Coordinates of C-alpha atoms in Angstrom, one line a residue:
X1 CA 18.3 -6.7 26.7
X2 CA 15.3 -4.5 27.8
X3 CA 12.2 -4.3 25.7
X4 CA 11.0 -1.0 24.2
X5 CA 8.1 0.4 26.4
X6 CA 7.1 3.5 28.3
X7 CA 9.0 2.3 31.3
X8 CA 12.1 2.0 29.2
X9 CA 11.6 5.4 27.6
X10 CA 11.1 7.0 31.0
X11 CA 14.7 6.2 31.7
X12 CA 16.3 7.0 28.4
X13 CA 14.1 9.7 26.8
X14 CA 11.9 11.4 29.4
X15 CA 11.6 14.6 27.4
X16 CA 10.1 12.8 24.5
X17 CA 7.6 11.1 26.7
X18 CA 6.6 14.2 28.5
X19 CA 6.0 16.0 25.2
X20 CA 3.6 13.3 24.1
X21 CA 2.1 12.4 27.4
X22 CA -1.7 12.7 27.7
X23 CA -2.2 14.4 24.3
X24 CA -5.8 14.5 23.2
X25 CA -7.0 12.1 20.5
X26 CA -7.0 13.9 17.2
X27 CA -6.5 11.0 14.7
X28 CA -8.5 7.8 14.2
X29 CA -6.4 5.6 11.9
X30 CA -7.6 2.4 10.2
X31 CA -4.4 0.4 9.5
X32 CA -1.5 -0.2 11.9
X33 CA 0.9 -1.8 9.4
X34 CA 4.5 -0.9 8.7
X35 CA 3.8 1.7 6.1
X36 CA 1.4 3.9 8.2
X37 CA 3.7 3.6 11.3
X38 CA 6.8 4.6 9.3
X39 CA 5.0 7.3 7.3
X40 CA 2.0 9.0 8.6
X41 CA 2.5 8.3 12.4
X42 CA 6.2 9.2 12.0
X43 CA 5.0 12.6 10.6
X44 CA 2.6 13.1 13.5
X45 CA 5.5 12.4 15.8
X46 CA 7.6 15.1 14.2
X47 CA 4.9 17.6 14.5
X48 CA 4.3 16.7 18.2
X49 CA 8.0 17.1 19.0
X50 CA 7.9 20.6 17.7
X51 CA 4.7 21.5 19.4
X52 CA 2.8 22.0 16.1
X53 CA 0.1 19.3 16.3
X54 CA -0.2 18.2 20.0
X55 CA -2.4 15.2 19.3
X56 CA -2.3 11.4 19.5
X57 CA -3.5 8.6 17.2
X58 CA -5.9 5.7 17.9
X59 CA -4.9 2.9 15.5
X60 CA -7.3 0.2 14.4
X61 CA -6.5 -3.2 13.0
X62 CA -8.2 -3.1 9.6
X63 CA -9.0 -6.8 9.1
X64 CA -9.6 -9.8 11.4
X65 CA -6.2 -11.3 10.3
X66 CA -3.9 -8.6 11.7
X67 CA -0.9 -9.6 13.7
X68 CA 0.7 -6.3 14.8
X69 CA -1.7 -5.3 17.6
X70 CA -0.3 -7.6 20.4
X71 CA 3.2 -6.3 19.8
X72 CA 2.0 -2.7 19.7
X73 CA 0.1 -3.1 23.0
X74 CA 3.0 -5.0 24.6
X75 CA 5.3 -2.0 23.8
X76 CA 2.8 0.6 25.0
X77 CA 2.3 1.5 21.3
X78 CA 5.9 2.7 21.0
X79 CA 8.2 1.6 18.1
X80 CA 11.3 2.5 16.1
X81 CA 11.5 3.8 12.6
X82 CA 15.0 3.2 11.2
X83 CA 15.7 5.5 8.3
X84 CA 18.5 4.2 6.0
X85 CA 19.6 5.4 2.6
X86 CA 20.7 8.5 0.7
X87 CA 19.0 11.9 0.8
X88 CA 20.3 15.0 -1.0
X89 CA 23.6 13.2 -1.6
X90 CA 24.1 12.4 2.1
X91 CA 24.0 9.0 3.9
X92 CA 21.2 8.7 6.4
X93 CA 21.2 6.0 9.1
X94 CA 19.0 7.3 12.0
X95 CA 16.6 5.7 14.5
X96 CA 13.4 7.6 15.4
X97 CA 11.3 6.3 18.3
X98 CA 7.7 7.1 17.6
X99 CA 5.1 7.4 20.5
X100 CA 2.4 9.2 18.5
X101 CA 0.0 6.2 18.9
X102 CA -1.8 6.4 22.2
X103 CA -4.1 3.4 21.8
X104 CA -4.4 0.4 19.5
X105 CA -7.7 -1.5 19.1
X106 CA -8.9 -4.6 17.5
X107 CA -12.4 -3.5 16.3
X108 CA -13.6 -7.0 15.9
X109 CA -13.2 -7.6 19.6
X110 CA -13.5 -4.1 21.0
X111 CA -16.0 -2.3 18.8
X112 CA -17.3 -0.2 21.7
X113 CA -13.9 1.3 22.3
X114 CA -13.7 2.2 18.6
X115 CA -17.1 4.0 18.8
X116 CA -16.0 5.9 21.9
X117 CA -12.8 7.0 20.0
X118 CA -15.0 8.2 17.1
X119 CA -17.1 10.3 19.6
X120 CA -14.0 12.1 21.0
X121 CA -14.7 15.8 20.9
X122 CA -11.1 16.5 20.0
X123 CA -11.0 14.1 17.0
X124 CA -10.3 15.9 13.8
X125 CA -8.8 13.4 11.3
X126 CA -9.6 9.9 10.0
X127 CA -6.6 8.4 8.2
X128 CA -6.2 5.0 6.6
X129 CA -4.1 2.6 4.6
X130 CA -6.0 -0.6 3.9
X131 CA -4.3 -1.3 0.5
X132 CA -6.2 -1.0 -2.8
X133 CA -8.4 -3.9 -1.8
X134 CA -9.8 -1.8 1.1
X135 CA -11.4 0.8 -1.2
X136 CA -13.9 -1.6 -2.7
X137 CA -17.6 -2.2 -2.1
X138 CA -18.8 -5.1 0.0
X139 CA -22.5 -5.8 0.8
X140 CA -23.0 -6.0 4.5
X141 CA -26.0 -6.3 6.9
X142 CA -26.8 -3.5 9.3
X143 CA -25.2 -4.5 12.6
X144 CA -24.4 -1.3 14.5
X145 CA -23.1 -3.1 17.6
X146 CA -20.2 -4.8 15.8
X147 CA -17.5 -3.8 13.4
X148 CA -18.3 -4.0 9.6
X149 CA -15.8 -6.1 7.8
X150 CA -15.2 -3.5 5.0
X151 CA -13.3 -0.3 5.5
X152 CA -16.0 1.9 3.9
X153 CA -18.5 0.2 6.2
X154 CA -16.4 1.1 9.2
X155 CA -16.1 4.7 8.1
X156 CA -19.8 5.1 7.4
X157 CA -20.9 3.6 10.7
X158 CA -18.3 5.6 12.8
X159 CA -19.3 8.8 11.1
X160 CA -23.0 8.0 11.9
X161 CA -22.1 7.4 15.6
X162 CA -20.3 10.7 15.6
X163 CA -23.2 12.4 13.9
X164 CA -25.6 11.0 16.5
X165 CA -23.3 11.9 19.5
X166 CA -23.1 15.6 18.5
X167 CA -26.6 15.9 17.1
X168 CA -25.3 16.8 13.6
X169 CA -23.0 19.6 14.8
X170 CA -21.3 21.1 11.7
X171 CA -18.1 21.7 13.7
X172 CA -17.7 18.0 14.4
X173 CA -17.1 16.7 10.9
X174 CA -13.7 15.1 10.1
X175 CA -11.0 15.5 7.6
X176 CA -10.5 12.1 5.9
X177 CA -7.1 11.1 4.5
X178 CA -7.2 7.8 2.7
X179 CA -3.6 6.8 1.9
X180 CA -4.5 3.9 -0.4
X181 CA -2.8 4.0 -3.8
X182 CA -6.1 4.4 -5.7
X183 CA -6.7 7.2 -8.1
X184 CA -8.8 10.0 -6.6
X185 CA -8.9 7.9 -3.4
X186 CA -10.9 10.6 -1.4
X187 CA -13.6 10.6 -4.0
X188 CA -13.7 6.8 -4.1
X189 CA -14.0 6.6 -0.3
X190 CA -16.8 9.2 -0.3
X191 CA -18.8 7.4 -2.9
X192 CA -18.4 4.1 -1.1
X193 CA -19.5 5.7 2.2
X194 CA -22.6 7.3 0.5
X195 CA -23.4 3.9 -0.9
X196 CA -23.3 2.4 2.6
X197 CA -25.6 5.2 3.9
X198 CA -28.1 4.2 1.2
X199 CA -27.7 0.5 1.9
X200 CA -28.4 1.0 5.6
X201 CA -31.0 3.7 5.2
X202 CA -29.2 6.1 7.5
X203 CA -31.2 9.1 6.3
X204 CA -30.8 12.2 4.2
X205 CA -30.0 14.4 7.2
X206 CA -26.9 12.3 8.0
X207 CA -26.0 12.1 4.3
X208 CA -26.1 15.9 4.0
X209 CA -23.9 16.2 7.1
X210 CA -21.3 13.9 5.6
X211 CA -21.2 15.8 2.4
X212 CA -21.3 19.3 3.8
X213 CA -19.1 19.0 7.0
X214 CA -16.6 16.2 6.3
X215 CA -13.6 16.8 3.9
X216 CA -12.6 13.8 1.8
X217 CA -9.1 14.6 0.6
X218 CA -7.3 13.1 -2.3
X219 CA -3.8 12.0 -1.3
X220 CA -0.6 10.7 -2.8
X221 CA 1.9 8.9 -0.5
X222 CA 5.5 8.0 -1.3
X223 CA 8.0 6.3 0.8
X224 CA 9.5 2.9 0.5
X225 CA 9.1 1.0 3.7
X226 CA 10.6 -2.4 4.0
X227 CA 9.4 -3.3 7.4
X228 CA 11.0 -5.6 10.0
X229 CA 14.6 -6.4 9.1
X230 CA 15.9 -9.9 8.7
X231 CA 19.0 -9.1 10.7
X232 CA 17.1 -7.7 13.6
X233 CA 19.8 -8.7 16.1
X234 CA 22.3 -6.2 14.6
X235 CA 19.8 -3.4 14.7
X236 CA 18.8 -4.1 18.3
X237 CA 22.4 -4.4 19.4
X238 CA 23.0 -1.0 18.0
X239 CA 19.9 0.5 19.6
X240 CA 20.4 -1.2 22.9
X241 CA 16.8 -2.4 23.3
X242 CA 14.4 -5.0 21.8
X243 CA 11.7 -3.8 19.5
X244 CA 9.4 -6.3 17.8
X245 CA 7.9 -3.5 15.7
X246 CA 11.1 -1.9 14.4
X247 CA 10.5 -0.9 10.8
X248 CA 13.1 0.2 8.2
X249 CA 12.3 2.9 5.7
X250 CA 14.1 5.1 3.2
X251 CA 14.7 8.7 4.3
X252 CA 12.8 10.1 1.2
X253 CA 9.2 10.8 1.7
X254 CA 6.5 12.8 -0.1
X255 CA 2.9 13.4 1.0
X256 CA 0.5 15.3 -1.4
X257 CA -2.9 16.4 -0.1
X258 CA -5.6 17.8 -2.3
X259 CA -8.2 19.3 -0.2
X260 CA -9.6 22.5 1.4
X261 CA -7.9 24.9 3.8
X262 CA -9.1 22.8 6.7
X263 CA -6.6 20.0 6.1
X264 CA -3.8 22.5 5.8
X265 CA -4.7 24.2 9.1
X266 CA -5.2 20.9 11.0
X267 CA -1.9 19.4 9.7
X268 CA 0.9 21.9 9.7
X269 CA 3.2 19.3 8.1
X270 CA 5.2 21.8 6.1
X271 CA 6.0 23.8 9.2
X272 CA 7.6 20.7 10.7
X273 CA 10.0 20.5 7.7
X274 CA 8.3 17.6 6.1
X275 CA 8.1 17.1 2.3
X276 CA 4.4 17.8 2.0
X277 CA 2.5 19.6 -0.8
X278 CA -1.1 20.8 -0.6
X279 CA -1.7 20.7 -4.3
X280 CA -3.7 19.0 -7.0
X281 CA -2.9 15.3 -7.0
X282 CA -2.6 15.0 -10.8
X283 CA 0.6 17.2 -10.6
X284 CA 2.3 14.3 -8.9
X285 CA 0.3 11.1 -9.1
X286 CA 0.8 10.0 -12.6
X287 CA 4.6 10.1 -12.5
X288 CA 4.8 8.4 -9.1
X289 CA 2.2 5.7 -9.6
X290 CA 3.3 4.9 -13.1
X291 CA 7.1 5.1 -12.8
X292 CA 7.5 3.8 -9.2
X293 CA 4.6 1.6 -8.3
X294 CA 3.9 0.1 -11.7
X295 CA 7.5 -1.1 -12.2
X296 CA 7.3 -2.7 -8.7
X297 CA 4.2 -4.6 -9.7
X298 CA 5.5 -5.5 -13.1
X299 CA 8.8 -7.0 -11.8
X300 CA 8.2 -8.6 -8.4
X301 CA 6.9 -12.0 -9.6
X302 CA 9.4 -12.3 -12.5
X303 CA 12.3 -11.5 -10.2
X304 CA 11.1 -13.8 -7.4
X305 CA 10.6 -16.7 -9.9
X306 CA 14.1 -15.9 -11.2
X307 CA 15.5 -16.6 -7.8
X308 CA 16.1 -13.3 -6.1
X309 CA 14.4 -12.0 -2.9
X310 CA 14.7 -8.2 -2.8
X311 CA 14.4 -5.1 -5.0
X312 CA 18.1 -4.3 -4.5
X313 CA 19.1 -7.8 -5.5
X314 CA 16.9 -7.5 -8.6
X315 CA 18.6 -4.3 -9.6
X316 CA 22.0 -6.0 -9.3
X317 CA 20.9 -8.7 -11.7
X318 CA 21.6 -7.8 -15.3
X319 CA 18.6 -9.6 -16.8
X320 CA 16.0 -8.2 -14.3
X321 CA 17.4 -4.7 -14.2
X322 CA 17.2 -4.7 -18.0
X323 CA 13.6 -5.7 -17.8
X324 CA 12.8 -2.9 -15.3
X325 CA 14.6 -0.2 -17.3
X326 CA 13.1 -1.5 -20.6
X327 CA 9.6 -1.5 -19.2
X328 CA 10.1 2.1 -18.0
X329 CA 11.7 3.3 -21.3
X330 CA 9.6 1.4 -23.9
X331 CA 6.2 0.6 -22.2
X332 CA 5.6 3.3 -19.6
X333 CA 7.3 6.6 -20.4
X334 CA 6.0 6.8 -24.0
X335 CA 2.4 7.0 -22.8
X336 CA 2.9 9.5 -20.0
X337 CA 1.8 13.0 -20.8
X338 CA 4.9 14.8 -19.5
X339 CA 8.0 16.5 -20.9
X340 CA 10.7 14.0 -21.7
X341 CA 13.3 15.6 -19.4
X342 CA 10.8 15.5 -16.5
X343 CA 10.0 11.8 -17.1
X344 CA 13.7 10.9 -17.5
X345 CA 14.6 12.7 -14.3
X346 CA 11.9 11.1 -12.3
X347 CA 12.7 7.6 -13.6
X348 CA 16.4 8.1 -12.8
X349 CA 15.5 9.0 -9.2
X350 CA 13.3 6.0 -8.9
X351 CA 16.0 3.6 -10.1
X352 CA 18.4 5.2 -7.5
X353 CA 15.8 4.5 -4.8
X354 CA 15.5 0.9 -6.1
X355 CA 19.3 0.5 -5.7
X356 CA 19.4 1.6 -2.1
X357 CA 21.7 -1.0 -0.5
X358 CA 20.3 -0.2 2.9
X359 CA 16.8 -1.4 2.0
X360 CA 15.7 -5.0 2.1
X361 CA 12.5 -4.5 0.2
X362 CA 11.1 -8.0 -0.1
X363 CA 9.6 -9.0 -3.4
X364 CA 7.0 -11.0 -1.6
X365 CA 5.8 -7.9 0.1
X366 CA 5.3 -6.2 -3.3
X367 CA 3.3 -9.3 -4.2
X368 CA 0.6 -8.7 -1.6
X369 CA -2.7 -7.9 -3.4
X370 CA -0.7 -7.9 -6.6
X371 CA -3.7 -8.8 -8.9
X372 CA -5.6 -5.8 -7.5
X373 CA -2.4 -3.6 -7.9
X374 CA -1.9 -4.7 -11.5
X375 CA -5.4 -3.5 -12.2
X376 CA -4.9 0.0 -10.6
X377 CA -1.2 0.6 -11.4
X378 CA -0.3 -1.2 -14.6
X379 CA -3.6 -1.8 -16.5
X380 CA -4.3 1.9 -17.2
X381 CA -0.9 2.1 -19.0
X382 CA -1.6 -1.0 -21.0
X383 CA -4.9 0.3 -22.3
X384 CA -3.1 3.4 -23.8
X385 CA -1.3 1.2 -26.3
X386 CA -2.8 0.1 -29.6
X387 CA -3.4 -3.6 -29.6
X388 CA -0.5 -5.7 -30.8
X389 CA 2.3 -3.2 -30.4
X390 CA 5.6 -4.8 -29.3
X391 CA 5.9 -2.7 -26.2
X392 CA 2.9 -4.6 -24.9
X393 CA 5.2 -7.6 -24.5
X394 CA 6.5 -6.0 -21.3
X395 CA 2.9 -6.0 -19.8
X396 CA 2.3 -9.5 -21.2
X397 CA 5.4 -11.0 -19.5
X398 CA 4.6 -9.1 -16.3
X399 CA 1.1 -10.5 -16.2
X400 CA 2.2 -14.0 -17.1
X401 CA 4.7 -13.9 -14.3
X402 CA 2.0 -12.9 -11.8
X403 CA -0.3 -15.7 -13.0
X404 CA 2.4 -18.3 -12.5
X405 CA 3.4 -16.7 -9.2
X406 CA -0.2 -16.9 -7.9
X407 CA -0.5 -20.7 -7.3
X408 CA -2.1 -21.0 -3.8
X409 CA -1.7 -24.2 -1.9
X410 CA -5.1 -23.8 -0.3
X411 CA -8.2 -21.6 -0.7
X412 CA -11.1 -20.2 1.3
X413 CA -9.2 -17.3 2.9
X414 CA -7.3 -14.1 2.0
X415 CA -3.9 -15.1 3.2
X416 CA -2.4 -18.4 2.1
X417 CA 0.9 -20.0 1.2
X418 CA 1.8 -20.5 -2.4
X419 CA 4.4 -22.3 -4.4
X420 CA 5.6 -21.8 -8.0
X421 CA 8.7 -23.0 -9.9
X422 CA 10.0 -24.5 -6.6
X423 CA 9.8 -21.3 -4.6
X424 CA 7.5 -20.7 -1.7
X425 CA 5.8 -17.4 -1.1
X426 CA 3.0 -15.9 1.1
X427 CA 0.0 -14.8 -0.9
X428 CA -2.5 -12.2 0.0
X429 CA -5.5 -11.3 -2.2
X430 CA -9.3 -11.3 -2.0
X431 CA -10.6 -14.7 -1.0
X432 CA -12.5 -14.7 -4.4
X433 CA -9.3 -14.2 -6.3
X434 CA -7.4 -16.8 -4.2
X435 CA -10.1 -19.3 -4.8
X436 CA -10.2 -18.6 -8.6
X437 CA -6.4 -19.0 -8.9
X438 CA -6.5 -22.2 -6.8
X439 CA -9.2 -23.8 -8.8
X440 CA -7.7 -22.7 -12.1
X441 CA -4.2 -24.1 -11.3
X442 CA -5.7 -27.3 -9.9
X443 CA -7.6 -27.8 -13.2
X444 CA -4.3 -27.1 -15.1
X445 CA -2.3 -29.6 -13.1
X446 CA -5.0 -32.2 -13.5
X447 CA -4.9 -31.7 -17.2
X448 CA -8.5 -30.3 -17.3
X449 CA -7.4 -26.8 -18.4
X450 CA -4.6 -25.6 -20.8
X451 CA -2.5 -22.6 -20.0
X452 CA -4.3 -20.7 -22.8
X453 CA -7.6 -21.7 -21.1
X454 CA -6.3 -20.4 -17.8
X455 CA -5.4 -17.1 -19.4
X456 CA -8.8 -16.8 -21.1
X457 CA -10.5 -17.5 -17.8
X458 CA -8.5 -14.8 -16.1
X459 CA -9.4 -12.3 -18.8
X460 CA -13.1 -13.2 -18.4
X461 CA -12.8 -12.5 -14.7
X462 CA -10.8 -9.2 -15.2
X463 CA -13.1 -7.6 -17.7
X464 CA -11.1 -4.3 -17.9
X465 CA -8.0 -6.0 -19.4
X466 CA -7.4 -5.2 -23.1
X467 CA -9.3 -7.9 -24.9
X468 CA -6.9 -8.7 -27.8
X469 CA -6.2 -12.3 -29.0
X470 CA -2.6 -11.6 -29.8
X471 CA -1.9 -10.3 -26.3
X472 CA -3.5 -13.4 -24.8
X473 CA -1.3 -15.5 -27.0
X474 CA 1.8 -13.7 -25.7
X475 CA 0.7 -14.1 -22.1
X476 CA -0.1 -17.8 -22.5
X477 CA 3.3 -18.3 -24.3
X478 CA 5.3 -16.6 -21.6
X479 CA 3.4 -18.5 -18.9
X480 CA 4.2 -21.8 -20.7
X481 CA 7.8 -20.8 -21.1
X482 CA 8.1 -20.0 -17.4
X483 CA 6.6 -23.3 -16.4
X484 CA 8.7 -25.4 -18.9
X485 CA 12.0 -23.5 -19.0
X486 CA 12.1 -21.3 -15.8
X487 CA 12.4 -17.6 -15.4
X488 CA 16.0 -17.2 -16.3
X489 CA 15.7 -18.7 -19.8
X490 CA 12.3 -17.0 -20.4
X491 CA 13.7 -13.6 -19.5
X492 CA 16.8 -14.0 -21.6
X493 CA 14.8 -15.1 -24.6
X494 CA 12.5 -12.1 -24.0
X495 CA 15.4 -9.7 -24.1
X496 CA 16.7 -11.2 -27.4
X497 CA 13.3 -10.8 -29.0
X498 CA 12.7 -7.3 -27.7
X499 CA 16.1 -6.2 -28.9
X500 CA 15.2 -7.4 -32.4
X501 CA 11.7 -5.9 -32.5
X502 CA 11.9 -2.6 -30.5
X503 CA 15.4 -1.5 -30.7

């Protein structure tokens, strides 16, 4: 079987190649993972095919630990997005080959190439998805000849190189589209970049150019992307070629951009028939983040410890499905400031997406950076409840499950293996959090720390968590139950108690 490449596409799809051949670089993208390739780059592809954008993407590996780049380069940066699911009542099962990425670069080995891309006169957009962990501050020394480790550091330095290359030309600023699921992500990125400018003493003239001539947009992204399928042979047999980067996604997508007229003019996404809104983020964000992303974060660890592997399997399990629906009905919807019909309609749509039989959305993928995600997606909901209310038990069990799930087998890095309740899982979190969880569980297993002490230590580390003794008791109790009785009995007992107290 032939491998996907430009040579292969020349034979089977010359028209598509010709349309994208030698397009100018218009997008510099930090992040080359499944989501951005099946979401933002897929959108660029659609615009290019219709002659609406006519630009290519330079994709950067965001961390030193990336693994996608060799496969991207081996396939001439081409890959397949397999859309599977239901949309508007119709079954969708379609393969889209994407060739929007022209170049993929490892900035830690080829920083000079990244700088040259940032200096391209045709460059208009800087897009990113580095997860919530990427939009954080990290102190770094000024080393302009090598890539900063942090994402904001990369942005600040690349903007500075562009500012220098064009002598502060007002026409050479960029539109920045951070796609991280962080509230007001554009504002957050801007403040972090300004902090880097101050750290590195890059000057007031550059600072003013950044503020006046670069547009930091707020964004909201929505598409479930499950990535490389386990049954890849069946997909490749149907496609007729080998693709090591094939990624599966649901057909539904939404992209909300809050920014000036510049973003709308540069990205005619609506004209390409894509589900995009140029509107205030708050009109969409709260419902999406709280009723789709928060349930994902609340259920992944509990469901994995229960013994299932995917979101679809979790929805087919009576106990787990009841937890997800109960959390939405009793813990989340009551504190959302929307009309009841609007909340119910949105939640119903989310549950239908969770039950997509075509999607193999791995729970372990949802568990990547989950401690960080709990803080941004779930914690703001928890703080809206009065201390001690029974609905808080949903948050307590969710957090207890995450604490039990996060048992690293090693420390000192961001990606490690973990094992809890006899199940193995890959863990990814900040090295600081991995080390904290490793040390805490080692102390627990050595008899030096009780489960209540472990919970107290976690609360001390996560200062923004609701500081209530009763809630800590619930979390410690659920964690102890999970360790002693397992997830099945713990969840069934939880439902019995909730039924008595809430209903």
